[in-house]
GROMACS .gro file of C-alpha atoms in nm:
model
  117
    1UNK     CA    1   0.398  -3.230   4.704
    2UNK     CA    2   0.568  -3.302   4.439
    3UNK     CA    3   0.836  -3.599   4.373
    4UNK     CA    4   1.139  -3.311   4.188
    5UNK     CA    5   1.292  -3.595   3.998
    6UNK     CA    6   0.965  -3.620   3.829
    7UNK     CA    7   0.867  -3.337   3.587
    8UNK     CA    8   0.463  -3.393   3.538
    9UNK     CA    9   0.474  -3.488   3.905
   10UNK     CA   10   0.393  -3.117   3.944
   11UNK     CA   11   0.174  -3.122   3.648
   12UNK     CA   12  -0.061  -3.399   3.830
   13UNK     CA   13  -0.136  -3.248   4.156
   14UNK     CA   14  -0.249  -2.968   3.981
   15UNK     CA   15  -0.468  -3.077   3.821
   16UNK     CA   16  -0.600  -3.354   4.126
   17UNK     CA   17  -0.645  -3.045   4.270
   18UNK     CA   18  -0.795  -2.890   3.994
   19UNK     CA   19  -1.043  -3.185   3.926
   20UNK     CA   20  -1.122  -3.188   4.384
   21UNK     CA   21  -1.224  -2.835   4.346
   22UNK     CA   22  -1.428  -2.897   4.056
   23UNK     CA   23  -1.620  -3.241   4.151
   24UNK     CA   24  -1.721  -3.002   4.516
   25UNK     CA   25  -1.826  -2.714   4.274
   26UNK     CA   26  -1.992  -2.918   4.029
   27UNK     CA   27  -2.178  -3.149   4.363
   28UNK     CA   28  -2.301  -2.834   4.515
   29UNK     CA   29  -2.454  -2.655   4.199
   30UNK     CA   30  -2.620  -2.952   4.135
   31UNK     CA   31  -2.787  -2.970   4.443
   32UNK     CA   32  -2.928  -2.638   4.368
   33UNK     CA   33  -3.288  -2.602   4.242
   34UNK     CA   34  -3.174  -2.317   4.000
   35UNK     CA   35  -2.976  -2.546   3.817
   36UNK     CA   36  -3.256  -2.816   3.777
   37UNK     CA   37  -3.509  -2.539   3.654
   38UNK     CA   38  -3.181  -2.426   3.366
   39UNK     CA   39  -3.160  -2.820   3.291
   40UNK     CA   40  -3.571  -2.799   3.254
   41UNK     CA   41  -3.604  -2.521   3.074
   42UNK     CA   42  -3.286  -2.660   2.840
   43UNK     CA   43  -3.456  -2.947   2.789
   44UNK     CA   44  -3.778  -2.841   2.666
   45UNK     CA   45  -3.586  -2.626   2.455
   46UNK     CA   46  -3.422  -2.889   2.253
   47UNK     CA   47  -3.771  -3.038   2.246
   48UNK     CA   48  -3.950  -2.751   2.101
   49UNK     CA   49  -3.648  -2.709   1.847
   50UNK     CA   50  -3.644  -3.092   1.770
   51UNK     CA   51  -4.029  -3.069   1.668
   52UNK     CA   52  -3.989  -2.720   1.536
   53UNK     CA   53  -3.718  -2.923   1.251
   54UNK     CA   54  -3.948  -3.232   1.257
   55UNK     CA   55  -4.228  -2.969   1.073
   56UNK     CA   56  -4.008  -2.781   0.869
   57UNK     CA   57  -3.902  -3.163   0.742
   58UNK     CA   58  -4.202  -3.238   0.680
   59UNK     CA   59  -4.293  -2.889   0.478
   60UNK     CA   60  -4.000  -2.940   0.287
   61UNK     CA   61  -4.116  -3.284   0.185
   62UNK     CA   62  -4.476  -3.206   0.107
   63UNK     CA   63  -4.330  -2.916  -0.136
   64UNK     CA   64  -4.103  -3.224  -0.291
   65UNK     CA   65  -4.446  -3.420  -0.283
   66UNK     CA   66  -4.235  -3.664  -0.107
   67UNK     CA   67  -4.396  -3.917   0.186
   68UNK     CA   68  -4.225  -3.857   0.492
   69UNK     CA   69  -4.081  -4.128   0.769
   70UNK     CA   70  -4.376  -4.142   0.934
   71UNK     CA   71  -4.643  -4.162   0.639
   72UNK     CA   72  -4.405  -4.458   0.527
   73UNK     CA   73  -4.410  -4.649   0.824
   74UNK     CA   74  -4.803  -4.615   0.853
   75UNK     CA   75  -4.801  -4.688   0.464
   76UNK     CA   76  -4.576  -5.019   0.549
   77UNK     CA   77  -4.782  -5.106   0.827
   78UNK     CA   78  -5.084  -5.032   0.626
   79UNK     CA   79  -4.996  -5.276   0.295
   80UNK     CA   80  -4.880  -5.544   0.539
   81UNK     CA   81  -5.261  -5.553   0.693
   82UNK     CA   82  -5.402  -5.553   0.405
   83UNK     CA   83  -5.159  -5.854   0.304
   84UNK     CA   84  -5.288  -6.042   0.613
   85UNK     CA   85  -5.691  -5.998   0.481
   86UNK     CA   86  -5.616  -6.076   0.112
   87UNK     CA   87  -5.407  -6.429   0.278
   88UNK     CA   88  -5.729  -6.456   0.505
   89UNK     CA   89  -5.978  -6.413   0.215
   90UNK     CA   90  -5.800  -6.643  -0.017
   91UNK     CA   91  -5.783  -6.915   0.202
   92UNK     CA   92  -6.111  -6.909   0.295
   93UNK     CA   93  -6.216  -6.966  -0.106
   94UNK     CA   94  -5.921  -7.230  -0.128
   95UNK     CA   95  -6.115  -7.438   0.096
   96UNK     CA   96  -6.443  -7.353   0.033
   97UNK     CA   97  -6.334  -7.492  -0.369
   98UNK     CA   98  -6.163  -7.825  -0.163
   99UNK     CA   99  -5.785  -7.705  -0.262
  100UNK     CA  100  -5.479  -7.645  -0.107
  101UNK     CA  101  -5.313  -7.309  -0.101
  102UNK     CA  102  -5.064  -7.285  -0.354
  103UNK     CA  103  -4.628  -7.236  -0.207
  104UNK     CA  104  -4.576  -6.914  -0.329
  105UNK     CA  105  -4.228  -6.759  -0.240
  106UNK     CA  106  -4.178  -6.434  -0.005
  107UNK     CA  107  -4.035  -6.135  -0.176
  108UNK     CA  108  -3.651  -6.140  -0.049
  109UNK     CA  109  -3.613  -5.913   0.270
  110UNK     CA  110  -3.218  -5.854   0.244
  111UNK     CA  111  -3.227  -5.454   0.406
  112UNK     CA  112  -3.214  -5.495   0.771
  113UNK     CA  113  -3.338  -5.190   0.976
  114UNK     CA  114  -3.087  -5.012   1.165
  115UNK     CA  115  -2.995  -5.111   1.494
  116UNK     CA  116  -3.082  -4.932   1.728
  117UNK     CA  117  -2.828  -4.850   2.104
   0.00000   0.00000   0.00000
C-alpha cells in the first residue's frame, strides 16, 4: 500500500505494477513461435533494405565516377602486394649485385582506422 506521506509512492507503486505486467506479457510473447517468425521477417527486411541501400550507393558512386569503399580497400590491398613484390625483387637484384639495400624512410601514416567496438 502507498505511504500517504510520500506523494511519489502511488506513482512508484503504479510503475512497479506496470513493469511487472509488461514483463509478464513480454516474457509470454517471446516464447511464442509467432514472435520468432516476426523477428526473423524483420531481420530479413532490414538486411534487404541494407543491401538495397548499398546498391543505390554503388550506383550513385559509379554515376559520379567515384570508387566505392570496397573498391578502395581492394586497391589498397593490391597496392600493398605490389609494393611487397617490388621490395623482394629489389632485394634479390641488390643481393646479386653485392650491394646493401638503401634505407628509405617510409611515408608517415597519420590517419588511423576507426575503432570498432
